[in-house]
C-alpha positions as a printed Julia matrix, in Angstrom:
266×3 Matrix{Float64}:
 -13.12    5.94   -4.77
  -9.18    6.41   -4.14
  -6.49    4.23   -5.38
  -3.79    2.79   -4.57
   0.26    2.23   -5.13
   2.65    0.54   -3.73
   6.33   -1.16   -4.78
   8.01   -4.11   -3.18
  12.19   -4.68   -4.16
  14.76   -6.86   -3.33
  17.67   -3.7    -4.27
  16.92   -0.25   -3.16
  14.6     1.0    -5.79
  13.29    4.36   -6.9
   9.12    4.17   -7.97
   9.39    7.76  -10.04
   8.17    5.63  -13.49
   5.04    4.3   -11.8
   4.13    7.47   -9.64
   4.18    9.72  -12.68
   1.83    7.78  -14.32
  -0.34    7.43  -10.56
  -0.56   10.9   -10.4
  -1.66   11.54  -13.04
  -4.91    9.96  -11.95
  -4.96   12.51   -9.05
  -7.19   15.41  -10.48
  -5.77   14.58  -14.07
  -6.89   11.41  -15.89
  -8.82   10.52  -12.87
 -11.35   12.82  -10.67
  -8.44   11.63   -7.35
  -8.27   15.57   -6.35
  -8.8    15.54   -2.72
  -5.39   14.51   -1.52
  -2.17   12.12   -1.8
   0.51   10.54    0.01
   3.31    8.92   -0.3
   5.83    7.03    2.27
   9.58    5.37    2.21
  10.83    2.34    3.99
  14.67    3.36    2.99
  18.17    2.55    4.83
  15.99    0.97    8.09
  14.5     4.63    8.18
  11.06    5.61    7.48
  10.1     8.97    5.34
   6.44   10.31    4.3
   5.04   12.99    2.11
   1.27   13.92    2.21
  -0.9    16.49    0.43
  -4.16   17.53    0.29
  -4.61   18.68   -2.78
  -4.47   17.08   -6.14
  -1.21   15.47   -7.04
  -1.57   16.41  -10.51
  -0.94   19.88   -9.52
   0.81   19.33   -6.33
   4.95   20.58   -6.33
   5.95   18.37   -4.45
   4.35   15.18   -6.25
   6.48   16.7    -8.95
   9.51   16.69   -6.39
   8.69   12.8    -6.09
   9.37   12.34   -9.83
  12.39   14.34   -9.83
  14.2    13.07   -6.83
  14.61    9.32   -6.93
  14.15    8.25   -3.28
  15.32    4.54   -3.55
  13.67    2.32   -1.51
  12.57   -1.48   -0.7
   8.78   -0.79    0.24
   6.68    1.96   -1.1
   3.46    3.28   -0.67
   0.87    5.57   -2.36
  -2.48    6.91   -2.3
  -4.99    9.16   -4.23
  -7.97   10.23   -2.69
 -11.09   10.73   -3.58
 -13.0    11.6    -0.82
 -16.53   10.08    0.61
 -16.12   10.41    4.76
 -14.09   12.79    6.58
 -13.48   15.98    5.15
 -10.56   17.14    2.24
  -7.65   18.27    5.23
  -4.05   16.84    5.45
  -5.47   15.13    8.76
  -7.53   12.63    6.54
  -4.58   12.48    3.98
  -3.35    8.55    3.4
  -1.36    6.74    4.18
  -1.45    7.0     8.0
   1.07    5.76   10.25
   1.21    4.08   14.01
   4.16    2.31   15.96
   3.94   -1.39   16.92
   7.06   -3.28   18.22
   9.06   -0.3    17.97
   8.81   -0.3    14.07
   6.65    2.19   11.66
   3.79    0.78   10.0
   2.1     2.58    7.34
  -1.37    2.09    5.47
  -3.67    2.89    2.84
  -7.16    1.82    1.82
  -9.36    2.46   -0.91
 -13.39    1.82   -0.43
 -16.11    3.03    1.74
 -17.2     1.13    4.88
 -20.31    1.09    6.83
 -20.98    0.66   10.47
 -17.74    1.64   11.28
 -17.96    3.55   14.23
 -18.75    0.59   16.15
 -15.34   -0.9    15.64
 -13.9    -0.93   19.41
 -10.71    0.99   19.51
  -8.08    0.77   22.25
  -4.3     2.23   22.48
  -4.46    3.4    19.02
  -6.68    6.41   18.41
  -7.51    8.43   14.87
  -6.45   12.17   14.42
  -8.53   12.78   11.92
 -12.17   11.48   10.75
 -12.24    9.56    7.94
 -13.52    5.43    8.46
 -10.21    4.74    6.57
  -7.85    5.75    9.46
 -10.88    4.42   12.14
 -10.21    1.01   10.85
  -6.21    1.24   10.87
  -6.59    2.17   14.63
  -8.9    -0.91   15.1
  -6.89   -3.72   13.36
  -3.48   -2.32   14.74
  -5.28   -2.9    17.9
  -6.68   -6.17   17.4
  -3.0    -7.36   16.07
  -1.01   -5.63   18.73
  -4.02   -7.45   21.83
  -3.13  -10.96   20.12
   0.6   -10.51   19.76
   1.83   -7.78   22.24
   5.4    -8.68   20.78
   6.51   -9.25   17.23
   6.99  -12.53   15.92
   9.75  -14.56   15.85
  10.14  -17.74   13.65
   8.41  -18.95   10.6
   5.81  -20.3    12.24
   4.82  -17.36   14.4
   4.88  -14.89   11.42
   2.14  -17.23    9.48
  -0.03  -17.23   12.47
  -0.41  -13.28   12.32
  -0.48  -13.38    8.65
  -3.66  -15.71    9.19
  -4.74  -13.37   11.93
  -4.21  -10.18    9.77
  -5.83  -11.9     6.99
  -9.08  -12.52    9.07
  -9.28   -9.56   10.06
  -9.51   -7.45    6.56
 -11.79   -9.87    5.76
 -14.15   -9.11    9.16
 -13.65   -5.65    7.38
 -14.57   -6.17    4.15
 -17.94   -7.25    5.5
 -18.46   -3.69    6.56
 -17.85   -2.42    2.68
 -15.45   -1.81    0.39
 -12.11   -2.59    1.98
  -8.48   -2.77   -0.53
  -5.67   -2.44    1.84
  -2.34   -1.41    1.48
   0.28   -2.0     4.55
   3.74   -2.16    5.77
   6.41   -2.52    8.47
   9.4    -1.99    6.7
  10.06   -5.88    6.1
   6.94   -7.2     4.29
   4.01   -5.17    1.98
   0.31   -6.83    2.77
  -2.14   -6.33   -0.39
  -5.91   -6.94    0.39
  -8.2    -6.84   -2.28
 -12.03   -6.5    -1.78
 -12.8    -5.7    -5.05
  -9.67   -4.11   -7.73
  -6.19   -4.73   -7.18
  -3.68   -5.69   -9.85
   0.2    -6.52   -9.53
   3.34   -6.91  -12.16
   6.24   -8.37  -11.07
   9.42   -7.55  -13.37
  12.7    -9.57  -13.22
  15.47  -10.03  -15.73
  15.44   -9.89  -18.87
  13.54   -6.98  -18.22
  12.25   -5.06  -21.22
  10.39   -1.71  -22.07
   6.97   -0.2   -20.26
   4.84    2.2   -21.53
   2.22    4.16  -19.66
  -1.24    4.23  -19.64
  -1.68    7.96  -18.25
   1.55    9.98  -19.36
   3.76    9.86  -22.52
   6.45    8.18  -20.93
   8.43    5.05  -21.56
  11.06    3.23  -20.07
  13.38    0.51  -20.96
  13.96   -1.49  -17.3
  17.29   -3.13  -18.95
  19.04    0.25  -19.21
  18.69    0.85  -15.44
  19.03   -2.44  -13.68
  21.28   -5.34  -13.05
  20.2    -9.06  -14.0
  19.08   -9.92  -10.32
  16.69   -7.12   -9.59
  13.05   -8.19   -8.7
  10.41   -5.04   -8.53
   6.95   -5.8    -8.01
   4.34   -3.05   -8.48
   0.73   -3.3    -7.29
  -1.95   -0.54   -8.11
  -5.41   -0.56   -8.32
  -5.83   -0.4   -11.88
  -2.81   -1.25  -14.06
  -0.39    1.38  -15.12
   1.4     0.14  -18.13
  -0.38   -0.11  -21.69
   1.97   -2.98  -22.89
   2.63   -5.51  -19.75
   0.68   -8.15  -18.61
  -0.81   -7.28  -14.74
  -2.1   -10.33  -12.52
  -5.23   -9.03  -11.0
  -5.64  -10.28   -7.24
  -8.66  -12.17   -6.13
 -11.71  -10.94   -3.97
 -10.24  -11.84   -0.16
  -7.27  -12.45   -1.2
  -3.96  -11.32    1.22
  -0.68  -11.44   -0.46
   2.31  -10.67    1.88
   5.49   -9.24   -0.04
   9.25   -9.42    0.92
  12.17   -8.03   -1.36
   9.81   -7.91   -4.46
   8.35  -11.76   -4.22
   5.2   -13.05   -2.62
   6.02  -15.15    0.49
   2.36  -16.03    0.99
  -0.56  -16.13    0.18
  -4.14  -16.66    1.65
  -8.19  -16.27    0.7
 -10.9   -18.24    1.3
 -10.36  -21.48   -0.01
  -6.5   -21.84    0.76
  -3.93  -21.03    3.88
  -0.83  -20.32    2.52
C-alpha cells in the first residue's frame, strides 16, 4: 500500500528532515515506486508538486530537500499502486475548492464497492478509488454545510460529520486519510498511523531510512511546536504515538484541537 506524510506548525516550518527520510521509502527502502506528491499551505497561498515516478529517483523530490519551502500544513504521499493506473492523473494528493479555500488529500488503503459512492459537484480526473472517495466526502460535507463554519460550536459539528463519514468509508476497506484546508490537518487512521509532536527543549533525531541526523535545538526557537504524522515512524531514536483504529485527530498550529473515535466525541 502507499504511505503517508504530513506536518502541522505553529511557525512557518520547512519538512526537508522528514521527507528525506519519506522518500526514501518511494522505490528505495520501500517498493512506493509508482508516484509521489507533495503540497504547501504557505503565506495563505497554496503550492503542490506531484510525480509519477519514484521519489527516490525523482529530481525534483531532491529539489524538495534542497529548497526549504516553510510552511504551517504539509502533505505527502508515496504510492504504491493497486486501482487506477501509474499516470500523474492518479498521483496524490488531489485537490478541490470548498468555501473558496484549497483542500488537499491523501489516502493510503484499498477500498471496495466504491463505485457506488454517489458523486455530485465534485467529479474525479483520474481513476483511482482514492480520488473517487475525495469527490464523494467533499460532496457529502459541502450538501450538509454549503458554507464554512463559523464558531466553535459549528466547527465540532463538521468535525463529527467528517469523522462519520471516514468511518462510513472505512467500512468499504482500508481507508488512512490525510486532509487539509489551510487552517486545520485531519488524520484518519483505519489501520497504521503514527504521530511525534516536538516542542522545546527539543533535542536530536535520527532517521530510520537515510544517514541523517538533526539536532532540532540548533534550528528553532523555544516556542516552536512541529508535529509530524506518517504512517510508519521515521526516526530510530524518538518515541511516536501510534493513532487508534477510527480515530480522527484534527490539527491546528502543530497541537491536536480534537479528537474523536468510537467510544468518545471530542
Amino acid at each position: 500500500m502507499c504511505e503517508l506524510l504530513a506536518m502541522s506548525a505553529n511557525v512557518p516550518t520547512d519538512i526537508c528532515f522528514s521527507f528525506t527520510g519519506f522518500l526514501h521509502r518511494g522505490g528505495g527502502t520501500g517498493p512506493h515506486r509508482d508516484g509521489w506528491g507533495i503540497a504547501f499551505y504557505e503565506a495563505g497561498g497554496y503550492r503542490d508538486f506531484r510525480d509519477p515516478h519514484p521519489s527516490v529517483r525523482s529530481p525534483i523530490a531532491r529539489l524538495i530537500c534542497d529548497y526549504p519551502i516553510k510552511s504551517h500544513i504539509a502533505i505527502s504521499h508515496i504510492r504504491q499502486a493497486n486501482v487506477g493506473e501509474v499516470r500523474l492523473a492518479n498521483t496524490h494528493p488531489f485537490t478541490r475548492e470548498m468555501w473558496g479555500r484549497t483542500w488537499c488529500y491523501a489516502h493510503n488503503g484499498q477500498l471496495t464497492g466504491w463505485e457506488t459512492l454517489p458523486l455530485g459537484v465534485y467529479r474525479p480526473v483520474g481513476d483511482t478509488d482514492s480520488e473517487h472517495a475525495f469527490c464523494w466526502l467533499l460532496d457529502q460535507l459541502r450538501q450538509r454545510c454549503p458554507e464554512r463554519p463559523v464558531g466553535d460550536d459549528a466547527w465540532r459539528d463538521l468535525w463529527r460529520l467528517l469523522h462519520r463519514l471516514c468511518e462510513r468509508l472505512r467500512g468499504l476497506g482500508v481507508f488512512n486519510l490525510l486532509l487539509a484546508d489551510g487552517d486545520y490537518l485531519y488524520t484518519f487512521c483505519a489501520t497504521k498511523l503514527a504521530h511525534i509532536t516536538r516542542r522545546a527543549p527539543f533535542g536530536k533525531a535520527a532517521l530510520s531510512d537515510a544517514e541523517l541526523t538533526v539536532n532540532f535545538a540548533e534550528h528553532t526557537t523555544p516556542n516552536d511546536i512541529v508535529s509530524v504524522v506518517a504512517t510508519e515512524p521515521l526516526t530510530r531514536n524518538e518515541s511516536w504515538v501510534a493513532m487508534r483504529p477510527g480515530e480522527l485527530l484534527v490539527w491546528r498550529l502543530g497541537e491536536i484541537v480534537a479528537r474523536y473515535d468510537a467510544t468518545m466525541s471530542d
